[in-house]
Short mmCIF file of C-alpha atoms in Angstrom, two decimals:
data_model
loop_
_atom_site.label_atom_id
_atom_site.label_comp_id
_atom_site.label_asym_id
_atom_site.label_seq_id
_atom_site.Cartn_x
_atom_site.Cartn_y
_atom_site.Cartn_z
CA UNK A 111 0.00 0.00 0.00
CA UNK A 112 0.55 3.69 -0.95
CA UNK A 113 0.28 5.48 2.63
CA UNK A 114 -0.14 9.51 3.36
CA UNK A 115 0.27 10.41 6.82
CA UNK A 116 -1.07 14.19 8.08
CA UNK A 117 0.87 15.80 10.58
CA UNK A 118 4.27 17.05 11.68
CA UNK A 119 4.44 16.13 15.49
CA UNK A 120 5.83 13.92 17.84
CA UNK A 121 2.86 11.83 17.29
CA UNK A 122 2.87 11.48 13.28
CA UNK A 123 7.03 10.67 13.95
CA UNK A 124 5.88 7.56 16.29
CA UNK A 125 2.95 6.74 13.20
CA UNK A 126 5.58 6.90 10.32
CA UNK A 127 7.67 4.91 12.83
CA UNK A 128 5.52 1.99 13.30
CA UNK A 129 3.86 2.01 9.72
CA UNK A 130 7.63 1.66 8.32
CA UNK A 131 7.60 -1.65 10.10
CA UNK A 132 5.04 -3.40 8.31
CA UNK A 133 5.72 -5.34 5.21
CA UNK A 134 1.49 -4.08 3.92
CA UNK A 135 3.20 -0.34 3.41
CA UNK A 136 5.31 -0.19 -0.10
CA UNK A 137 6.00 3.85 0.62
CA UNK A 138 5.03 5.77 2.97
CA UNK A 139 4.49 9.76 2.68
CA UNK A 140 4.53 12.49 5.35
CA UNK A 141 3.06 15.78 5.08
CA UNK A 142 4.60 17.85 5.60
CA UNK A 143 6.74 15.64 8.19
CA UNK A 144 9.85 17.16 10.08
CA UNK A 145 13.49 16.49 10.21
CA UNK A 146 13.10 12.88 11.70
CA UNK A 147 10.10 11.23 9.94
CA UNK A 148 12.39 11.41 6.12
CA UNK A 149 14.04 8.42 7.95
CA UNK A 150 11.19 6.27 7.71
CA UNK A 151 9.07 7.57 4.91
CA UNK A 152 9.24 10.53 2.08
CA UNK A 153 8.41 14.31 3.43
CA UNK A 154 6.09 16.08 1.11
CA UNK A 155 5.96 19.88 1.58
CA UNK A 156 1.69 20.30 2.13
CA UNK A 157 0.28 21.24 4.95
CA UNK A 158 -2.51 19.70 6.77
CA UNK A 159 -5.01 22.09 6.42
CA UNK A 160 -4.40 22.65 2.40
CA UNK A 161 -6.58 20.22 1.35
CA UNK A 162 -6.43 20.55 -2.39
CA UNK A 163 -2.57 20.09 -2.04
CA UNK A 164 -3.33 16.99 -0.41
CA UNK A 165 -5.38 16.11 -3.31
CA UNK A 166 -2.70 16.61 -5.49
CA UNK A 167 -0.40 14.69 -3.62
CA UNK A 168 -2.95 11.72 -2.96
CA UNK A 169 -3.26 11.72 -6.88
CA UNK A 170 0.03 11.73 -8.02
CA UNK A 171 1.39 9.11 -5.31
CA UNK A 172 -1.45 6.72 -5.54
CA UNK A 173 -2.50 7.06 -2.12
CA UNK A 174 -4.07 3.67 -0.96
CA UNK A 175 -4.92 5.12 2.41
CA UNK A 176 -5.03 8.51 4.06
CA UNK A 177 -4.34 8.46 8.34
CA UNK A 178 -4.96 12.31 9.42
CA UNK A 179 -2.53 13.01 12.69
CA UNK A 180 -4.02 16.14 14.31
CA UNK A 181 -7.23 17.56 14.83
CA UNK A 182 -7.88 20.30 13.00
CA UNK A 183 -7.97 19.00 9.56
CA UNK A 184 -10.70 16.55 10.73
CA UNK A 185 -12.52 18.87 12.25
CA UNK A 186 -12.45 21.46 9.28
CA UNK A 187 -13.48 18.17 7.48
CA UNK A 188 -10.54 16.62 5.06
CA UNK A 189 -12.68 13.18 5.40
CA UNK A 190 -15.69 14.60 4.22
CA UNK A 191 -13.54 16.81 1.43
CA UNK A 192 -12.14 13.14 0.38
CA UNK A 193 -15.80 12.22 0.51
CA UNK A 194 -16.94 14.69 -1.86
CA UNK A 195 -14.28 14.48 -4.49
CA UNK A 196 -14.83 12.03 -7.82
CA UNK A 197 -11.19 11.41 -8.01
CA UNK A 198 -10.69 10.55 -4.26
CA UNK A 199 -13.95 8.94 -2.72
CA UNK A 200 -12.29 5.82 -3.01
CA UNK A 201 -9.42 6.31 -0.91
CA UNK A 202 -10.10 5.60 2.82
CA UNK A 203 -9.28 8.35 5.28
CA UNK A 204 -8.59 7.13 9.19
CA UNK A 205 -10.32 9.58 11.03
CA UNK A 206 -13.85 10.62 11.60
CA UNK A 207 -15.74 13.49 9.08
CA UNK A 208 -16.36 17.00 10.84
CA UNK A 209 -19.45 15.70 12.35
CA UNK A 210 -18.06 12.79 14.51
CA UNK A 211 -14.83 15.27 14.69
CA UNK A 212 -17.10 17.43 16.96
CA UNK A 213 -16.78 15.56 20.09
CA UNK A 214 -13.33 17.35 20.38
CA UNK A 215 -14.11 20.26 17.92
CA UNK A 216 -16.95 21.80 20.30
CA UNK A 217 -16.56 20.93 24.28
CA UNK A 218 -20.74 21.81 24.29
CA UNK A 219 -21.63 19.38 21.12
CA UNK A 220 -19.44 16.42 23.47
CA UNK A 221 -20.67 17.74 26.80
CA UNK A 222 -24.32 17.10 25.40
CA UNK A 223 -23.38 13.91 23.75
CA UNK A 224 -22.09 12.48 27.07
CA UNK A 225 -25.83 13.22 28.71
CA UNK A 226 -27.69 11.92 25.94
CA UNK A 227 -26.04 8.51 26.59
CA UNK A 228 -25.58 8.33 30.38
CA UNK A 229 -21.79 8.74 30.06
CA UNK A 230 -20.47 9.86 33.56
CA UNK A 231 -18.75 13.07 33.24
CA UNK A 232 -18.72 16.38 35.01
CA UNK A 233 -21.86 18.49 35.59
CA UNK A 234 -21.73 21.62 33.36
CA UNK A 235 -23.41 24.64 31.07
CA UNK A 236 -22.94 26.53 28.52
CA UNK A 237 -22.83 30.32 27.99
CA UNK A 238 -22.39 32.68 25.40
CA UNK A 239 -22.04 36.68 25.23
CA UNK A 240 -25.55 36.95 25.38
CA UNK A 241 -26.17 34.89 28.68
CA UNK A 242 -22.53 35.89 30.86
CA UNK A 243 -25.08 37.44 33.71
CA UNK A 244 -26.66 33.67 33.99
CA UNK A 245 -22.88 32.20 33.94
CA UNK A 246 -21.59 34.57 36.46
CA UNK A 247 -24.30 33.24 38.84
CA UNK A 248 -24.26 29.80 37.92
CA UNK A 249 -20.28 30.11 38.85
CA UNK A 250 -21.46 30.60 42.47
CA UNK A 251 -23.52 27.09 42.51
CA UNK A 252 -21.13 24.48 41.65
CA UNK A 253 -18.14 24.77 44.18
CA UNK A 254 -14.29 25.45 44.16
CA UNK A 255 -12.47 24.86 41.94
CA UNK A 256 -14.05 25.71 38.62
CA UNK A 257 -13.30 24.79 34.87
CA UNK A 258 -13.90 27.31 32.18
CA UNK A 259 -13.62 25.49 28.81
CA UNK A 260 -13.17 27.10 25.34
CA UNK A 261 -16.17 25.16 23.13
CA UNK A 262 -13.61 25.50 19.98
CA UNK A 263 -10.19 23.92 19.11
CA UNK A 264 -7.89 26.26 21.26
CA UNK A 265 -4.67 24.48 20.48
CA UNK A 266 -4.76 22.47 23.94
CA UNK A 267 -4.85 26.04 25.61
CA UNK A 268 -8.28 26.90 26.33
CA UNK A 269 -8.70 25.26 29.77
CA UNK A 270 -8.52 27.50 32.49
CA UNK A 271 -8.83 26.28 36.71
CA UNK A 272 -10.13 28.92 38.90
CA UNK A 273 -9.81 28.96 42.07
CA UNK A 274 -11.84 31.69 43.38
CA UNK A 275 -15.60 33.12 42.11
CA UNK A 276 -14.03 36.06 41.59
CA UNK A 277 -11.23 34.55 39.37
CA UNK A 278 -13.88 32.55 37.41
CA UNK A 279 -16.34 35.45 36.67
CA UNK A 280 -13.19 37.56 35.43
CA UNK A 281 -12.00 34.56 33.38
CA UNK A 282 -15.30 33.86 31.72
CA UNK A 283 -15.85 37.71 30.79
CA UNK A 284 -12.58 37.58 29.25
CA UNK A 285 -13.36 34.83 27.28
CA UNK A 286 -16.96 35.64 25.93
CA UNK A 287 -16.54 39.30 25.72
CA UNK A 288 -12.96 39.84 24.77
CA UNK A 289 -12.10 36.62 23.14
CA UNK A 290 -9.05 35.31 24.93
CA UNK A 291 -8.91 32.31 23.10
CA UNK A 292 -10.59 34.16 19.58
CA UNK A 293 -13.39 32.51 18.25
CA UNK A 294 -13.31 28.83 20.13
CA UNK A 295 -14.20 31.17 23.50
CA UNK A 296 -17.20 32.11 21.66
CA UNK A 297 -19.38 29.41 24.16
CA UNK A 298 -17.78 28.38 26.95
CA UNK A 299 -18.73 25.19 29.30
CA UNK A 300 -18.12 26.10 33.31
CA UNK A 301 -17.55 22.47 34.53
CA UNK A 302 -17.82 21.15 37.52
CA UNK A 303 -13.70 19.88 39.24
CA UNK A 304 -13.09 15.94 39.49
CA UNK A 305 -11.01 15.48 41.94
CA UNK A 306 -8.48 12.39 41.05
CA UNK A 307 -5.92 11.13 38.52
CA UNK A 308 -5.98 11.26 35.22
CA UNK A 309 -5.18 8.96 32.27
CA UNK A 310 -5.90 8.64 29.07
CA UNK A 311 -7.87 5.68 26.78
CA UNK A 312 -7.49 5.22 22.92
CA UNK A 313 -9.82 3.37 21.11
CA UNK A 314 -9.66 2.26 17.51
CA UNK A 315 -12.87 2.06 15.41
CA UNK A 316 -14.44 1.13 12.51
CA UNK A 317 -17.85 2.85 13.35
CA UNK A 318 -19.05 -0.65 14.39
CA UNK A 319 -16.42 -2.58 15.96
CA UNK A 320 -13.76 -1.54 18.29
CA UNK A 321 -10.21 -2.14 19.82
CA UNK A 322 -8.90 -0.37 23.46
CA UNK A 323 -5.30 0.90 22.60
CA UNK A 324 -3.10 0.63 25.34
CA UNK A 325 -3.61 3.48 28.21
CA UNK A 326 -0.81 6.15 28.79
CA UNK A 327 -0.33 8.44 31.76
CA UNK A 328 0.48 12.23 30.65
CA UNK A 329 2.10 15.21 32.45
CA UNK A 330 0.63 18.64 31.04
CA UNK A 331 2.77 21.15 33.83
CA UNK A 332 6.07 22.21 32.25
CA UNK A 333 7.89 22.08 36.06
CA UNK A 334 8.49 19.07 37.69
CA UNK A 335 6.08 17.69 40.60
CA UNK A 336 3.34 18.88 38.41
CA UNK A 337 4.10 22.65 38.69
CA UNK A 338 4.01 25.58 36.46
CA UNK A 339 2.51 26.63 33.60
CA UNK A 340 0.34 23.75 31.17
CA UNK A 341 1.73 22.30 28.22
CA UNK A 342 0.79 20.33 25.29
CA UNK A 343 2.76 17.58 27.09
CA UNK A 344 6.16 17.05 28.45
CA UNK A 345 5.83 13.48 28.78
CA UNK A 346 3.60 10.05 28.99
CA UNK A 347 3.84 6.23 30.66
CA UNK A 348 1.80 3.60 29.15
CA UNK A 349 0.95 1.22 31.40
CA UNK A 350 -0.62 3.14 33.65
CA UNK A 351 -0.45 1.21 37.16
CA UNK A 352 -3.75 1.63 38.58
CA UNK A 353 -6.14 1.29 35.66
CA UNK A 354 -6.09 -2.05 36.24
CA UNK A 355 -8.28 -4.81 34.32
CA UNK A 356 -11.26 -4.19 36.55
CA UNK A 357 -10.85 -0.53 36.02
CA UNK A 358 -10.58 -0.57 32.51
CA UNK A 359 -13.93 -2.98 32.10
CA UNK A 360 -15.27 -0.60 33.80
CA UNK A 361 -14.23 2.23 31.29
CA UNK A 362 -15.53 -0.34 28.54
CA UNK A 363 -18.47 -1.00 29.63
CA UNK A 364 -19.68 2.92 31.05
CA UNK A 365 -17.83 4.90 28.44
CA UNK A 366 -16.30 2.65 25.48
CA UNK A 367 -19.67 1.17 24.21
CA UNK A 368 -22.33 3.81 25.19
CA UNK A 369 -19.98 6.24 22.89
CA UNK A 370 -19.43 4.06 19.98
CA UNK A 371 -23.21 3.21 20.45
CA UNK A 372 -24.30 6.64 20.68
CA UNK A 373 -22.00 7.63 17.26
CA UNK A 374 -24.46 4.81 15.54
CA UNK A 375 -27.82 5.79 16.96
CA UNK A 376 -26.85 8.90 15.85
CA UNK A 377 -26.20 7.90 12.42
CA UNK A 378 -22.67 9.90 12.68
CA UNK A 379 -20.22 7.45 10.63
CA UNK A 380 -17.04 7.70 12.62
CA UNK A 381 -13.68 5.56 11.29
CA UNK A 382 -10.51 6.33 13.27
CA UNK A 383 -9.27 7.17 16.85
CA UNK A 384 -11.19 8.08 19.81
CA UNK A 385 -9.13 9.28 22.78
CA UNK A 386 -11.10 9.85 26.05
CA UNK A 387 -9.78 11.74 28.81
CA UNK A 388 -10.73 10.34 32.09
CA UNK A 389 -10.48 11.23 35.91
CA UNK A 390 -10.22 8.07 38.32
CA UNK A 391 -12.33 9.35 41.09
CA UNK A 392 -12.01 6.74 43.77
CA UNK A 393 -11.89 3.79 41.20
CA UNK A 394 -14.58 5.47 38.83
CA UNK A 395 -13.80 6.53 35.44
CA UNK A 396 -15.67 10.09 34.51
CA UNK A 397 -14.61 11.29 31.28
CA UNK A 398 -13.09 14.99 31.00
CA UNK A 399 -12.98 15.23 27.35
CA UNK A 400 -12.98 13.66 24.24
CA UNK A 401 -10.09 14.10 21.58
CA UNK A 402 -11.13 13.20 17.84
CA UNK A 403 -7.39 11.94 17.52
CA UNK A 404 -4.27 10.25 19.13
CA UNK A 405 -2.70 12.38 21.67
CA UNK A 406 0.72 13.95 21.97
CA UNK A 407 3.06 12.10 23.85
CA UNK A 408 0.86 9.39 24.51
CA UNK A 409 1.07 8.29 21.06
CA UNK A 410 4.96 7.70 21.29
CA UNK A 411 4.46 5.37 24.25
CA UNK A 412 1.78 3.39 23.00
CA UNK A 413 3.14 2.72 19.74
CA UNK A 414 5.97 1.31 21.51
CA UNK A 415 3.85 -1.31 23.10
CA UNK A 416 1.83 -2.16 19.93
CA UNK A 417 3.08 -5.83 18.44
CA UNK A 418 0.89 -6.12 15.98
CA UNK A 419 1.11 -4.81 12.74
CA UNK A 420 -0.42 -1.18 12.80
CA UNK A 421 -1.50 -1.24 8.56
CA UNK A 422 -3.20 -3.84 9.32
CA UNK A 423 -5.25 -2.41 12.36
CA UNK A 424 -5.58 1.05 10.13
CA UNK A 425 -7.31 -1.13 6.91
CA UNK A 426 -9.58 -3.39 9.44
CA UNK A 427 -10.63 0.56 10.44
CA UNK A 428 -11.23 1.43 6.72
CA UNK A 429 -12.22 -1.67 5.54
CA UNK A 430 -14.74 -1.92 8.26
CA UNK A 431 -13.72 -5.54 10.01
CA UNK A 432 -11.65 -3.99 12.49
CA UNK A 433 -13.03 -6.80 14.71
CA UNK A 434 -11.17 -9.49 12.19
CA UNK A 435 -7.67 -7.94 12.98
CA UNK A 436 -5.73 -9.22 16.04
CA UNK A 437 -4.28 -6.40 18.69
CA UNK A 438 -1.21 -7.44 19.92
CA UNK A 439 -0.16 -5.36 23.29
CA UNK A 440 3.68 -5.81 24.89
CA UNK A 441 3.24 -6.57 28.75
CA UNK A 442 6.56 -4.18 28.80
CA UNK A 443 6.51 -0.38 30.40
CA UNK A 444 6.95 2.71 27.70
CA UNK A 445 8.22 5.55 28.74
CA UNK A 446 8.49 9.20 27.10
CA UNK A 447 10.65 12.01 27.94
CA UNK A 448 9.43 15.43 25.79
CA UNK A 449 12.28 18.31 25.24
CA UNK A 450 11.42 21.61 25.07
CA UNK A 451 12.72 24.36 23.68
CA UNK A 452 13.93 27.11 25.95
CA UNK A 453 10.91 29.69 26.76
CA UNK A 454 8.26 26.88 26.15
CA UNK A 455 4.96 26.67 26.61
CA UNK A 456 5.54 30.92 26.33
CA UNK A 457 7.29 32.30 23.57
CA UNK A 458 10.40 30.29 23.11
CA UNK A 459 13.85 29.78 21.09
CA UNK A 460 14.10 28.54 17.86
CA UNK A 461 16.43 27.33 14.99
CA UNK A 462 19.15 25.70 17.37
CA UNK A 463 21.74 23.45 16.56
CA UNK A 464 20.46 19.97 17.85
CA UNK A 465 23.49 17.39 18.64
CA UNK A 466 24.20 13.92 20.85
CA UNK A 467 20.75 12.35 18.89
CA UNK A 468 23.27 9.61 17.94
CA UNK A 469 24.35 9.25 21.36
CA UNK A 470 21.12 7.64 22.55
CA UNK A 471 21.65 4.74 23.63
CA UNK A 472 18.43 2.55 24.17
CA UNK A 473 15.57 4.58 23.48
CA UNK A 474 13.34 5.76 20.11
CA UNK A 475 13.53 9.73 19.63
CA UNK A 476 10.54 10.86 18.06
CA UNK A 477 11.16 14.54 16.28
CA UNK A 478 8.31 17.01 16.55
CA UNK A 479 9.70 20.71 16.64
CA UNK A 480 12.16 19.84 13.90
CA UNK A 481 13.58 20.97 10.63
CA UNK A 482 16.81 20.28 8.27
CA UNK A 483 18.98 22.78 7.31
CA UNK A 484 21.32 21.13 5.33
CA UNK A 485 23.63 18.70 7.49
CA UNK A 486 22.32 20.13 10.57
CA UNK A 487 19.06 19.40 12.78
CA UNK A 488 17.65 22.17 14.35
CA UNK A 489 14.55 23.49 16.75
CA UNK A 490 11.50 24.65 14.80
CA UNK A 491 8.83 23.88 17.87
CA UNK A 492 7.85 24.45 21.46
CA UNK A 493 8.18 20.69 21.89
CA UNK A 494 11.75 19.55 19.78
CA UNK A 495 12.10 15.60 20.47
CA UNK A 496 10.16 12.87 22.25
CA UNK A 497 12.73 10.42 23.78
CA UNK A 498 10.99 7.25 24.19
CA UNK A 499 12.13 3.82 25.48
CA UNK A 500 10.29 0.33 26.05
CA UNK A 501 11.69 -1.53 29.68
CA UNK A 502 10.50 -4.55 31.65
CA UNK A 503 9.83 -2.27 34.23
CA UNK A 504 8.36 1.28 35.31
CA UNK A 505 11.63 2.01 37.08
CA UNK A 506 14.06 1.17 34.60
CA UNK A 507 11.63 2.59 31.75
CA UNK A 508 11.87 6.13 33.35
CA UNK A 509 14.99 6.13 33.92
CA UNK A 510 16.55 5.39 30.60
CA UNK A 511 14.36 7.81 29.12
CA UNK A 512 15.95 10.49 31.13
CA UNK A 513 19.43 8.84 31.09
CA UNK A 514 18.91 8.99 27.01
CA UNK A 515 17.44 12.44 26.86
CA UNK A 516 20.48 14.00 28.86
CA UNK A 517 22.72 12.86 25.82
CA UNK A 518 21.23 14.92 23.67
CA UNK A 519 22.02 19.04 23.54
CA UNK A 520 20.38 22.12 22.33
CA UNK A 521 20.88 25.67 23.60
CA UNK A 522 18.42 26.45 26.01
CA UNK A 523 17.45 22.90 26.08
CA UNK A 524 14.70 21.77 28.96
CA UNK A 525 12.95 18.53 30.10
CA UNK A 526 11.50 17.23 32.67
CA UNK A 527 13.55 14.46 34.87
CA UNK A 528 10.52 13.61 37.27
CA UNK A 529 8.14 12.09 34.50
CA UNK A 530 6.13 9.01 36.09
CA UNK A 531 8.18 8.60 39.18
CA UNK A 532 4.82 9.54 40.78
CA UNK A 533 3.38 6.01 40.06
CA UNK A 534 6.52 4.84 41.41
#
């Protein structure tokens, strides 16, 4: 098979990685890619949102199949654009059209979802401009602390935590009247705070069938012991200690099937990747959010546990007998280590030198924030490189990753040297 992969991340690097291993891909292409995915596939210069670039490209490269790597294509619809178009309906896209893309493209369209099928999840509303009075005294009824959620994509930024009425009813004026996060802070949901740990769940599916992923721990605050400002990730563990397999039945059985069962009572056709974020409150799973795609660094550490053959997994998703194709899950810990570039998650340092990649001695690194100019690798991203490494153990898993990150250098280099020792 002819593969196109969408994306330019950590993630799509850990993708290109594990599609190069199967012997179902004859080439693989990456668009636009970054300095690390050339290795396994062939960079194309498109970007994910120019969709009649990618048309061009899926044409003249006899694209077999399409997987889409981030969110916002899907959600401004490159499935249904495939859809649509004589000369590409016939190529299968991994990943749901705009209207299944919605669970993570609008946090009220999910929120609402999750009620109409007795998912647990937080109680909430939604407000606009029009009806800030009503959210300013609905702040005051659901207890300390509060979540204020952009309803649109805000590039994994439009979360906020209050921690005092006050704080909230300034936040949520900011958003709906002066549009801190621009248009996604048009709505916003005020949700009630879950108090517990997080993790997250992948799902694969075909719109009928379904396979759990592997579950990965990640850590959003850029200082260590869960401090500081949040990130789009500075690292992940996959597995995660206490979703056990009672806990994770339970996640099936309460959150898995009532949302892929919902999707078809709905009549929303949805083929790809369902990530749900959940709290463990006391042993209960209550979803925060849905994500319409992998996530990023997750994906690095459960690609490193996946045994099976990932084409084939992607075609059972296009073909529609995902239930035909056997998941294949290492019992072994995955670890990943994200560096950042100096100044991240503010504004931060670019095109530096990056050395000591060859160095690494027993770990995957995954590029994200990457580019080539000429011989040299250098920073192009917040979030550069995602060092991951597969262990028999948590332990030794975290600590290679940090042993293997430390042999790389960049000016103004950062990571964090804590990741996972919490489930220690």
């Amino acid at each position: 098979m002819n593969i196109l992969l969408l994306g330019s991340g950590g993630r799509e690097s850990a993708f290109a990685w594990k599609i190069a291993q199967s012997k179902k891909c004859e080439n693989l292409f990456i668009a636009p890619g970054n300095a690390g995915t050339g290795q396994y596939g062939t960079n194309c210069d498109v970007k994910v949102n120019d969709f009649e670039g990618i048309k061009q490209l899926a044409l003249s490269k006899h694209i077999n199949l399409v997987l889409v790597g981030p969110e916002e294509p899907l959600v401004k619809g490159i499935h249904d654009f495939f859809l649509a178009d004589e000369q590409l309906k016939h190529i299968p896209v991994v990943g749901p059209q705009s209207e299944g893309a919605q669970l993570e493209g609008s946090k009220d369209f999910s929120k609402q979802f999750m009620v109409r099928h007795n998912i647990p999840a937080a109680a909430s509303k939604t407000f606009t401009k029009d009806t800030l009075k009503e959210g300013s005294e609905y702040l005051t009824t659901i207890g300390l602390p509060i979540v204020l959620k952009a309803d649109g994509l805000a590039a994994g930024k439009g979360v906020l935590i209050c921690t005092s009425i006050e704080e909230a009813q300034q936040e949520l004026k900011e958003m709906l009247t002066e549009a801190k996060f621009g248009d996604a802070s048009s709505k916003v949901v005020v949700e009630q705070f879950l108090q517990g740990i997080e993790l997250s769940v992948f799902v694969m599916t075909d719109g009928s069938h379904y396979k759990i992923l592997p579950e990965a721990k990640d850590y959003k605050r850029i200082g260590e012991g869960d401090t500081g400002l949040n990130t789009g990730g500075m690292g992940s563990v996959s597995p995660v200690p206490f979703a056990d397999a009672a806990f994770i039945k339970k996640v099936e059985e309460r959150v898995i099937i009532p949302t892929v069962e919902g999707l078809k009572k709905e009549n929303i056709p949805y083929k790809g990747f369902i990530f749900i974020g959940l709290m463990n409150c006391n042993g209960e799973p209550w979803v925060i959010e849905y994500n319409c795609r992998m996530g990023d660094p997750e994906t690095e550490s459960v690609m490193m546990r996946l045994e099976s053959d990932f084409v084939d997994l992607l075609s059972g998703v296009a073909d529609g007998n995902l239930n035909e194709k056997e998941l294949i899950i290492s019992p072994k810990t995955a670890a990943t280590v994200v560096m950042v570039a100096g100044g991240y998650p503010g504004e931060y340092l670019k095109d530096k030198v990056i050395t000591g990649i060859e160095n690494v001695r027993d770990s995957q690194v995954f590029h994200a924030g990457t580019y080539l100019d000429g011989e040299d690798i250098k920073t192009s991203g917040g979030r550069v490189l995602a060092v991951t490494t597969l262990q028999d153990d948590m332990f030794t898993a975290l600590q290679q990753a940090t042993a293997d990150a430390s042999r790389i250098y960049y000016d103004a280099m950062y990571f964090r040297k804590d990741i996972g020792f919490d489930l220690l």
